[in-house]
Short mmCIF file of C-alpha atoms and ligand atoms in Angstrom, two decimals:
data_model
loop_
_atom_site.label_atom_id
_atom_site.label_comp_id
_atom_site.label_asym_id
_atom_site.label_seq_id
_atom_site.Cartn_x
_atom_site.Cartn_y
_atom_site.Cartn_z
CA MET A 1 135.53 8.24 144.93
CA ALA A 2 133.61 10.48 147.33
CA ASP A 3 130.55 10.99 145.16
CA SER A 4 130.73 7.60 143.47
CA ILE A 5 129.78 6.00 146.81
CA SER A 6 126.75 8.25 147.31
CA SER A 7 125.62 7.51 143.76
CA LEU A 8 125.09 3.89 144.83
CA PHE A 9 122.13 5.03 146.94
CA PRO A 10 118.80 6.64 146.09
CA SER A 11 118.30 10.37 146.53
CA ASP A 12 116.00 9.92 149.56
CA PHE A 13 118.55 7.77 151.41
CA VAL A 14 119.16 9.23 154.90
CA TRP A 15 122.77 10.06 155.77
CA GLY A 16 123.50 10.43 159.46
CA ALA A 17 125.83 10.21 162.39
CA ALA A 18 125.28 8.65 165.81
CA THR A 19 126.24 9.11 169.46
CA ALA A 20 124.87 8.14 172.88
CA ALA A 21 124.18 10.22 175.97
CA TYR A 22 126.60 8.79 178.53
CA GLN A 23 129.36 8.58 175.94
CA ILE A 24 129.36 12.29 175.10
CA GLU A 25 127.27 14.46 177.41
CA GLY A 26 129.27 14.69 180.64
CA ALA A 27 127.54 17.09 183.08
CA VAL A 28 126.45 14.16 185.19
CA ASP A 29 125.37 16.38 188.08
CA ALA A 30 123.77 19.14 186.04
CA ASP A 31 120.19 20.31 186.36
CA GLY A 32 118.86 17.54 188.57
CA ARG A 33 120.17 14.51 186.66
CA GLY A 34 120.03 11.34 188.78
CA GLU A 35 122.67 8.65 189.07
CA SER A 36 122.82 5.98 186.39
CA ILE A 37 124.28 2.48 186.52
CA TRP A 38 127.15 3.75 184.38
CA ASP A 39 128.02 6.44 186.93
CA ARG A 40 128.12 3.83 189.66
CA PHE A 41 129.98 1.26 187.53
CA SER A 42 132.62 3.61 186.16
CA HIS A 43 133.31 4.97 189.64
CA THR A 44 133.84 1.47 190.99
CA PRO A 45 137.59 0.68 191.01
CA GLY A 46 138.70 -1.79 188.36
CA ARG A 47 135.62 -1.59 186.16
CA THR A 48 136.83 0.70 183.36
CA LEU A 49 140.19 1.31 181.72
CA ASN A 50 142.27 3.54 184.00
CA GLY A 51 139.16 4.17 186.07
CA GLU A 52 137.85 6.50 183.37
CA THR A 53 134.28 7.79 183.63
CA GLY A 54 131.72 9.73 181.60
CA ASP A 55 131.71 12.59 184.13
CA VAL A 56 132.92 15.08 181.53
CA ALA A 57 133.24 13.05 178.31
CA CYS A 58 132.88 15.48 175.36
CA ASP A 59 131.00 18.01 177.48
CA HIS A 60 128.33 17.87 174.81
CA TYR A 61 125.70 18.93 177.37
CA HIS A 62 127.25 22.39 177.31
CA ARG A 63 128.65 22.31 173.76
CA PHE A 64 125.74 20.81 171.82
CA ARG A 65 125.32 23.93 169.71
CA GLU A 66 128.91 23.68 168.48
CA ASP A 67 128.38 19.97 167.76
CA VAL A 68 125.17 20.60 165.81
CA THR A 69 126.99 23.27 163.81
CA ILE A 70 129.68 20.73 162.96
CA MET A 71 127.04 18.31 161.74
CA ARG A 72 125.34 20.97 159.68
CA ASP A 73 128.65 21.90 158.09
CA LEU A 74 129.32 18.26 157.28
CA GLY A 75 125.97 18.02 155.54
CA VAL A 76 124.69 15.35 157.93
CA GLU A 77 120.93 14.97 157.45
CA ALA A 78 119.97 12.95 160.51
CA TYR A 79 121.34 12.61 164.01
CA ARG A 80 120.90 9.53 166.16
CA PHE A 81 121.50 10.49 169.80
CA SER A 82 120.19 8.99 173.00
CA ILE A 83 118.17 10.48 175.81
CA ALA A 84 119.45 9.94 179.35
CA TRP A 85 116.64 8.42 181.41
CA PRO A 86 118.20 9.72 184.69
CA ARG A 87 117.96 13.29 183.39
CA ILE A 88 114.22 12.87 182.77
CA ILE A 89 113.09 10.71 185.71
CA PRO A 90 115.99 10.73 188.18
CA ASP A 91 114.56 7.96 190.36
CA GLY A 92 113.53 5.82 187.40
CA THR A 93 109.81 6.23 188.14
CA GLY A 94 107.72 9.06 189.50
CA ARG A 95 108.94 12.64 189.60
CA VAL A 96 109.75 14.17 186.20
CA ASN A 97 112.72 16.54 185.99
CA GLN A 98 111.65 19.32 183.64
CA ALA A 99 115.20 20.65 183.37
CA GLY A 100 116.31 17.33 181.86
CA LEU A 101 113.54 17.49 179.28
CA ASP A 102 114.49 21.09 178.57
CA PHE A 103 117.96 20.02 177.48
CA TYR A 104 116.63 17.64 174.82
CA ASP A 105 114.10 20.26 173.81
CA ARG A 106 116.96 22.69 173.14
CA LEU A 107 118.90 20.01 171.28
CA VAL A 108 115.93 19.11 169.07
CA HIS A 109 115.28 22.78 168.39
CA GLU A 110 118.89 23.31 167.36
CA LEU A 111 118.84 20.23 165.11
CA LEU A 112 115.67 21.26 163.34
CA GLU A 113 117.00 24.79 162.84
CA ALA A 114 120.04 23.20 161.19
CA GLY A 115 117.85 21.04 158.95
CA ILE A 116 118.89 17.83 160.71
CA THR A 117 116.27 15.17 161.49
CA PRO A 118 116.45 13.84 165.06
CA PHE A 119 116.41 10.04 165.51
CA PRO A 120 116.57 9.66 169.32
CA THR A 121 117.11 6.39 171.16
CA LEU A 122 115.33 6.17 174.51
CA TYR A 123 117.69 3.69 176.14
CA HIS A 124 121.38 3.48 175.39
CA TRP A 125 122.38 1.73 178.64
CA ASP A 126 122.12 4.42 181.33
CA LEU A 127 119.51 2.87 183.61
CA PRO A 128 118.67 5.03 186.65
CA GLN A 129 120.59 3.50 189.57
CA PRO A 130 117.49 3.36 191.84
CA LEU A 131 115.91 0.93 189.36
CA GLU A 132 119.00 -1.27 189.47
CA ASP A 133 118.92 -1.12 193.26
CA ALA A 134 115.37 -2.43 193.08
CA GLY A 135 116.42 -5.36 190.86
CA GLY A 136 117.31 -3.88 187.46
CA TRP A 137 116.34 -5.41 184.13
CA PRO A 138 115.82 -8.90 185.61
CA LEU A 139 112.79 -7.34 187.31
CA ARG A 140 109.60 -7.06 185.26
CA ALA A 141 108.74 -3.70 186.83
CA THR A 142 111.70 -2.13 185.01
CA ALA A 143 109.92 -2.68 181.67
CA HIS A 144 106.89 -0.82 182.97
CA ALA A 145 109.09 1.98 184.31
CA PHE A 146 110.55 2.29 180.80
CA ALA A 147 107.08 2.68 179.30
CA GLU A 148 106.35 5.47 181.79
CA TYR A 149 109.58 7.21 180.78
CA ALA A 150 108.82 6.72 177.05
CA ALA A 151 105.43 8.38 177.48
CA VAL A 152 106.95 11.39 179.26
CA VAL A 153 109.56 11.93 176.54
CA GLY A 154 107.07 11.30 173.73
CA GLU A 155 104.66 13.84 175.12
CA ARG A 156 107.35 16.52 175.35
CA LEU A 157 109.19 16.00 172.06
CA GLY A 158 106.61 14.23 169.91
CA ASP A 159 105.31 17.39 168.27
CA ARG A 160 108.68 17.70 166.51
CA VAL A 161 110.28 14.23 166.63
CA LYS A 162 108.76 11.43 164.56
CA ASP A 163 111.55 8.86 164.30
CA TRP A 164 112.33 6.87 167.43
CA TRP A 165 114.36 3.96 168.65
CA THR A 166 113.32 2.27 171.88
CA ILE A 167 116.36 0.26 173.01
CA ASN A 168 119.94 0.14 171.79
CA GLU A 169 121.48 -3.34 171.52
CA PRO A 170 119.41 -5.48 173.88
CA TRP A 171 122.06 -8.22 173.65
CA CYS A 172 124.59 -5.89 175.27
CA VAL A 173 122.14 -4.80 177.96
CA ALA A 174 121.37 -8.35 179.02
CA GLU A 175 124.56 -10.25 178.25
CA LEU A 176 127.33 -7.71 178.91
CA GLY A 177 125.45 -6.24 181.85
CA TYR A 178 124.10 -9.32 183.62
CA ARG A 179 125.87 -12.44 182.32
CA TYR A 180 129.46 -11.37 181.65
CA GLY A 181 129.60 -8.29 183.90
CA ASP A 182 131.79 -6.30 181.46
CA HIS A 183 129.26 -3.51 181.39
CA ALA A 184 127.12 -1.88 184.06
CA PRO A 185 125.72 -3.07 186.34
CA GLY A 186 128.50 -5.67 186.23
CA ARG A 187 126.54 -8.70 187.36
CA HIS A 188 127.43 -12.32 186.60
CA ASP A 189 124.27 -14.37 186.64
CA PRO A 190 123.01 -16.35 183.64
CA HIS A 191 119.52 -16.57 185.09
CA ASP A 192 119.36 -12.80 185.53
CA ALA A 193 120.68 -12.30 181.99
CA LEU A 194 117.81 -14.35 180.55
CA ALA A 195 115.26 -12.49 182.65
CA ALA A 196 116.86 -9.19 181.63
CA SER A 197 116.71 -10.05 177.93
CA HIS A 198 112.98 -10.79 178.13
CA HIS A 199 112.23 -7.64 180.10
CA VAL A 200 114.27 -5.47 177.75
CA LEU A 201 112.23 -6.81 174.83
CA LEU A 202 109.05 -6.28 176.81
CA ALA A 203 110.20 -2.71 177.51
CA HIS A 204 110.66 -2.24 173.77
CA GLY A 205 107.08 -3.39 173.10
CA LEU A 206 105.58 -1.33 175.92
CA GLY A 207 107.72 1.65 174.94
CA MET A 208 106.42 1.46 171.36
CA GLN A 209 102.85 1.48 172.67
CA ALA A 210 103.59 4.51 174.85
CA LEU A 211 105.26 6.45 172.04
CA ARG A 212 102.46 5.68 169.60
CA ALA A 213 99.85 6.76 172.13
CA ALA A 214 101.67 10.08 172.56
CA ILE A 215 102.64 10.63 168.90
CA PRO A 216 100.16 9.39 166.30
CA ALA A 217 102.66 9.79 163.43
CA ALA A 218 105.55 8.13 165.28
CA GLN A 219 107.88 5.79 163.41
CA VAL A 220 109.29 3.47 166.05
CA GLY A 221 111.74 0.60 166.06
CA ILE A 222 114.53 -1.10 167.95
CA VAL A 223 118.29 -1.20 167.33
CA THR A 224 119.99 -4.59 167.45
CA ASN A 225 123.68 -5.46 167.19
CA HIS A 226 125.03 -8.35 165.19
CA ASP A 227 128.48 -9.70 164.57
CA PHE A 228 128.15 -11.84 161.50
CA ARG A 229 128.71 -15.49 162.37
CA VAL A 230 130.93 -17.47 160.02
CA PRO A 231 131.76 -21.16 160.50
CA ARG A 232 135.51 -21.81 160.61
CA SER A 233 135.15 -24.60 158.10
CA ASP A 234 132.45 -26.30 156.10
CA HIS A 235 132.48 -29.11 158.62
CA VAL A 236 128.98 -29.83 159.91
CA SER A 237 129.97 -29.27 163.53
CA ASP A 238 131.39 -25.80 162.74
CA ARG A 239 128.29 -24.89 160.82
CA ARG A 240 126.19 -26.02 163.77
CA ALA A 241 128.26 -23.89 166.13
CA SER A 242 127.85 -20.93 163.84
CA GLU A 243 124.06 -21.37 163.76
CA LEU A 244 124.00 -21.59 167.55
CA GLY A 245 126.04 -18.39 167.79
CA HIS A 246 123.59 -16.70 165.42
CA ALA A 247 120.64 -17.98 167.47
CA VAL A 248 122.06 -16.74 170.76
CA ASN A 249 123.31 -13.38 169.49
CA SER A 250 120.75 -12.40 166.85
CA ARG A 251 117.73 -14.68 166.67
CA TRP A 252 117.22 -14.35 170.43
CA TYR A 253 116.11 -10.76 169.81
CA LEU A 254 114.74 -10.94 166.27
CA ASP A 255 112.58 -14.08 166.48
CA PRO A 256 110.48 -12.61 169.34
CA ILE A 257 110.02 -9.34 167.45
CA TYR A 258 109.21 -10.83 164.05
CA LEU A 259 107.97 -14.34 164.85
CA GLY A 260 106.59 -13.91 168.38
CA GLU A 261 108.71 -16.66 169.96
CA TYR A 262 112.23 -17.32 171.20
CA PRO A 263 114.38 -19.62 169.04
CA GLU A 264 114.14 -23.17 170.33
CA LEU A 265 117.81 -23.86 169.57
CA ALA A 266 118.93 -21.09 171.94
CA VAL A 267 116.22 -21.73 174.55
CA HIS A 268 117.49 -25.30 174.74
CA HIS A 269 121.11 -24.12 174.85
CA HIS A 270 120.36 -21.80 177.78
CA ARG A 271 118.08 -24.38 179.44
CA TRP A 272 115.61 -21.54 179.97
CA ASP A 273 112.30 -22.44 181.56
CA GLN A 274 110.73 -19.22 180.20
CA GLU A 275 109.05 -18.55 183.53
CA GLN A 276 109.32 -14.78 182.96
CA ILE A 277 107.02 -14.90 179.93
CA PHE A 278 103.52 -13.83 181.01
CA PRO A 279 100.43 -14.30 178.84
CA GLY A 280 100.32 -11.51 176.26
CA ASP A 281 104.03 -10.66 176.44
CA MET A 282 104.92 -12.11 173.07
CA GLU A 283 102.07 -10.22 171.39
CA ILE A 284 103.37 -6.97 172.89
CA ILE A 285 106.94 -7.72 171.83
CA SER A 286 105.97 -8.76 168.31
CA SER A 287 103.69 -5.87 167.51
CA PRO A 288 105.02 -4.56 164.16
CA VAL A 289 107.93 -2.12 164.16
CA ASP A 290 108.02 0.73 161.65
CA HIS A 291 111.74 0.48 161.09
CA HIS A 292 114.69 -1.55 162.31
CA GLY A 293 118.18 -0.39 163.22
CA ILE A 294 121.13 -2.67 162.59
CA ASN A 295 124.53 -2.07 164.19
CA TYR A 296 127.37 -3.86 162.47
CA TYR A 297 131.10 -3.80 163.14
CA THR A 298 132.69 -7.20 162.56
CA ARG A 299 132.32 -10.95 162.25
CA THR A 300 132.90 -13.86 164.62
CA ILE A 301 134.37 -17.08 163.34
CA GLU A 302 132.64 -19.99 165.07
CA ARG A 303 134.01 -23.47 165.55
CA ASP A 304 132.91 -26.49 167.44
CA GLU A 305 135.50 -26.88 170.18
CA GLY A 306 134.33 -30.43 170.83
CA VAL A 307 135.78 -31.93 167.65
CA ASP A 308 139.45 -32.80 167.18
CA ASP A 309 141.12 -30.54 164.62
CA LEU A 310 142.50 -33.49 162.69
CA GLU A 311 139.02 -34.69 161.85
CA ARG A 312 138.06 -31.56 160.06
CA PRO A 313 138.74 -30.11 156.62
CA GLN A 314 140.86 -27.01 156.23
CA PRO A 315 139.26 -23.72 157.27
CA ILE A 316 137.43 -22.07 154.41
CA VAL A 317 137.92 -18.58 155.82
CA GLU A 318 141.08 -16.66 156.57
CA ALA A 319 141.18 -15.46 160.16
CA ALA A 320 143.96 -12.94 159.71
CA LEU A 321 142.17 -9.87 158.38
CA PRO A 322 143.28 -6.39 159.50
CA ARG A 323 141.72 -5.27 162.76
CA THR A 324 140.66 -2.02 164.37
CA THR A 325 142.06 -1.03 167.76
CA MET A 326 139.03 -2.73 169.34
CA GLY A 327 140.61 -5.96 168.04
CA TRP A 328 137.70 -6.40 165.63
CA GLU A 329 138.36 -7.85 162.18
CA ILE A 330 137.43 -5.60 159.28
CA TYR A 331 134.93 -7.64 157.28
CA PRO A 332 132.60 -5.54 155.09
CA ASP A 333 131.12 -8.57 153.29
CA GLY A 334 129.60 -9.54 156.63
CA LEU A 335 127.38 -6.45 156.51
CA ARG A 336 126.00 -7.42 153.12
CA ASP A 337 125.56 -11.08 154.05
CA LEU A 338 123.99 -10.25 157.41
CA LEU A 339 121.46 -7.84 155.92
CA VAL A 340 120.53 -10.28 153.16
CA ARG A 341 120.12 -13.14 155.62
CA LEU A 342 118.04 -11.14 158.08
CA ASN A 343 115.82 -9.86 155.30
CA ASN A 344 115.30 -13.38 153.99
CA ASP A 345 114.51 -14.69 157.45
CA TYR A 346 112.22 -11.89 158.65
CA ASN A 347 111.05 -9.85 155.68
CA LEU A 348 112.30 -6.69 157.36
CA PRO A 349 110.57 -3.29 157.38
CA SER A 350 112.56 -0.19 156.48
CA VAL A 351 116.14 -0.78 157.68
CA TYR A 352 118.67 1.75 158.88
CA ILE A 353 122.28 0.92 159.57
CA THR A 354 122.24 2.74 162.88
CA GLU A 355 125.92 2.16 163.71
CA ASN A 356 128.95 1.28 161.67
CA GLY A 357 132.46 2.60 162.09
CA ALA A 358 135.94 1.90 163.37
CA ALA A 359 138.36 2.81 166.13
CA PHE A 360 141.90 3.59 164.99
CA PRO A 361 144.91 5.14 166.75
CA ASP A 362 144.33 8.65 165.43
CA GLU A 363 146.77 11.47 166.09
CA VAL A 364 146.46 15.18 165.52
CA ILE A 365 149.47 16.33 163.50
CA ASP A 366 149.70 20.02 162.65
CA GLY A 367 145.98 20.38 163.27
CA GLU A 368 144.99 17.47 161.03
CA VAL A 369 144.07 13.82 161.49
CA HIS A 370 144.98 11.62 158.54
CA ASP A 371 142.68 8.64 159.02
CA SER A 372 142.53 7.15 155.55
CA ASN A 373 141.97 3.77 157.28
CA ARG A 374 138.61 5.01 158.60
CA THR A 375 137.58 6.47 155.26
CA GLU A 376 138.42 3.18 153.58
CA PHE A 377 136.48 1.29 156.25
CA LEU A 378 133.39 3.43 155.66
CA GLN A 379 133.67 3.24 151.88
CA ARG A 380 133.95 -0.54 151.88
CA HIS A 381 131.03 -0.98 154.27
CA LEU A 382 128.87 1.42 152.29
CA ALA A 383 129.66 -0.51 149.11
CA ALA A 384 128.61 -3.73 150.90
CA ALA A 385 125.43 -2.03 152.14
CA ALA A 386 124.63 -0.99 148.56
CA GLU A 387 125.05 -4.60 147.44
CA ALA A 388 122.56 -5.68 150.11
CA MET A 389 120.14 -2.99 148.96
CA ASN A 390 120.47 -4.17 145.37
CA ALA A 391 119.73 -7.69 146.60
CA GLY A 392 116.39 -6.46 147.95
CA VAL A 393 117.09 -5.27 151.49
CA PRO A 394 114.85 -2.21 152.17
CA LEU A 395 117.70 0.03 153.30
CA SER A 396 116.68 3.59 154.15
CA GLY A 397 119.72 5.16 155.79
CA TYR A 398 123.16 4.96 157.31
CA PHE A 399 124.54 6.46 160.54
CA VAL A 400 128.29 6.56 161.09
CA TRP A 401 129.43 5.54 164.55
CA SER A 402 130.40 7.98 165.68
CA LEU A 403 130.04 11.68 165.08
CA MET A 404 132.92 12.29 167.49
CA ASP A 405 135.40 10.44 169.68
CA ASN A 406 133.80 9.50 172.97
CA PHE A 407 133.75 7.34 176.09
CA GLU A 408 133.91 3.76 174.89
CA TRP A 409 132.36 2.21 178.00
CA ALA A 410 134.69 -0.17 179.86
CA ARG A 411 137.40 0.66 177.29
CA GLY A 412 137.46 4.30 178.41
CA TYR A 413 138.78 7.02 176.12
CA GLY A 414 141.42 4.93 174.37
CA GLN A 415 139.17 3.92 171.47
CA ARG A 416 138.58 6.71 168.99
CA PHE A 417 135.57 6.08 166.71
CA GLY A 418 134.79 9.65 165.67
CA LEU A 419 134.69 11.47 162.37
CA VAL A 420 135.63 14.36 164.63
CA HIS A 421 138.62 14.17 166.95
CA VAL A 422 138.08 15.35 170.53
CA ASP A 423 140.95 16.58 172.67
CA TYR A 424 139.67 15.60 176.11
CA ASP A 425 141.90 18.16 177.89
CA THR A 426 140.74 21.19 175.93
CA GLN A 427 137.49 19.86 174.37
CA LYS A 428 138.77 21.08 171.01
CA ARG A 429 137.03 19.41 168.09
CA THR A 430 139.11 18.69 164.97
CA LEU A 431 137.62 17.30 161.79
CA LYS A 432 139.47 14.19 160.71
CA ASP A 433 140.13 13.50 157.03
CA SER A 434 137.25 10.99 157.19
CA ALA A 435 134.88 13.80 158.19
CA ASN A 436 136.03 15.81 155.17
CA TRP A 437 135.50 12.75 153.00
CA TYR A 438 131.98 12.26 154.42
CA ARG A 439 131.20 15.92 153.70
CA ALA A 440 132.55 15.65 150.15
CA MET A 441 130.52 12.51 149.57
CA LEU A 442 127.33 14.10 150.88
CA SER A 443 127.85 17.28 148.91
CA GLY A 444 128.31 15.26 145.72
CA ARG A 445 124.87 13.67 145.98
CA THR A 446 122.40 14.20 143.23
O1 LIG B 1 130.34 2.66 171.43
C1 LIG B 1 129.50 1.56 171.17
C2 LIG B 1 128.06 1.96 171.19
O2 LIG B 1 127.70 2.58 172.39
C3 LIG B 1 127.17 0.76 171.02
N1 LIG B 1 127.56 0.00 169.84
C4 LIG B 1 128.95 -0.31 169.69
C5 LIG B 1 129.81 0.93 169.84
C6 LIG B 1 131.30 0.58 169.67
O3 LIG B 1 131.67 -0.37 170.61
#
C-alpha cells in the first residue's frame, strides 16, 4: 500500500510536512523576541484549554536540529514552517532584531544541508502585540507593516529560499480573530472582521511585491483554508445556503485574488459598504500568484434554517461519518471535489496541499504509537488528491499537517496532529506508525 499511493503521483511531486512558529517553537523570551497576540491571548484566563500557552511548546527553537534530522530520516523533501514576526521586528515596525533572523538562517542552513527545501510562511497568526495595540488587522497600516517585515525577511533569506507563502488562512485571521473571538486577539466585531479581511489580503499583495523586489526568482503565494460545503439536501434553499457558505468562507478570499473583486453574494450578506477598499487595492491583491496553498480537513453540511423540515426532501448526504478528536468529519471526497471546483472557477496556478491531517487520541505504548487511523486518513486523502490531479488540477505537492504534535491554539495540547509524537514533559520525540508509513511510501517512490 505504501508505495502504491506514491505511484499515483509524478516523480517531481513535492512531499512535505508542515508546522507553524507559535505552535512549536516555544522560547518566547529568547534572543529579543517581542510579544505576539498569541502570547497575550493565551496568558489571558479562560482563552485557551486549561490556560495552556505556547511558552515552551515543542521547544523547537532549541531542538530544530533534531527535528530536521527526523525529517531527513523520514525522507521529507520540503518543510513548510512559519517565521515569527515578533522575533524579526519585535515592535511590528522599525527596529530589526538580527538575533531573530539568525535563528531562521540557522534553520534554513540545516534544512538545505539535509536536502530539504524550505517553504516558509511569513504570517501564521502571531501578530506583534504592539501592532494589535495600535488597531491590529482592522487598521490599514498593519498591511504596510507586513510588507516592511516581508522585505526584511526576503533580503536575509532570499539568497537560499525561493518558495514563499505570505499569509496562512486569512479566513481564520479575520473571522476567528475579530468576529468570533476564538483566536487572538479575541475580538467580537463584525465590522472589524471585514476590515481585517481586506487588510490581510492587501498585506498578501504588498508582501508579494516586497518579496519579489528582494528575490527576483521568488515563487510566492497565499495559503487558504476551505471546509468543503455540502448542501444537506437537494432542496433549492439548502443549495443556496451551501453557496452562501462557500462565498463567505472561500470566495471571499479567492475572488479578490483571482477575479479582483469580492463576491457580491457575500458582500450583500455582510452588508459591507467596502469603505476600506482604496483605489488600486484590488489590483495589488489580484496580482498573479506563482502558486496556491490549500488547507483541507473536513466538510460542512449546510442547510437553510429558515425552511420547515417537513417541506424538504430527505437529506442526500449522511451526516454520521467518523470524526477526528477535533470533531471534524472525515470526508476525503471533499478534497477532490473542492480542488476540482476551485480549479474550474479560477484556473489555478500550481497548487500545493499545504495542510491536511488529523488529530486522534494517540498513546505511546511500549515506545510505539499505533495510529493506523491517521495512516488511513492520509492514504484516503492522497487518493482523493490524485483523483483531482487526474481531473486536471495542477497539483505540485502535499504537506502533512503536522510534522509533530503541537499547540493547537485555543484547544491547547489536547489535539495531537503529528506524524511524530511529542511528550511535552520530556520533549521526547517518538515516530508514530504513520511516520513510518510516510517514510516507507516516500522511499518506495520511483
Ligand atoms: O493547527 C492548525 C493550523 O495552525 C492551521 N490550520 C489548521 C490546523 C489544525 O487546526
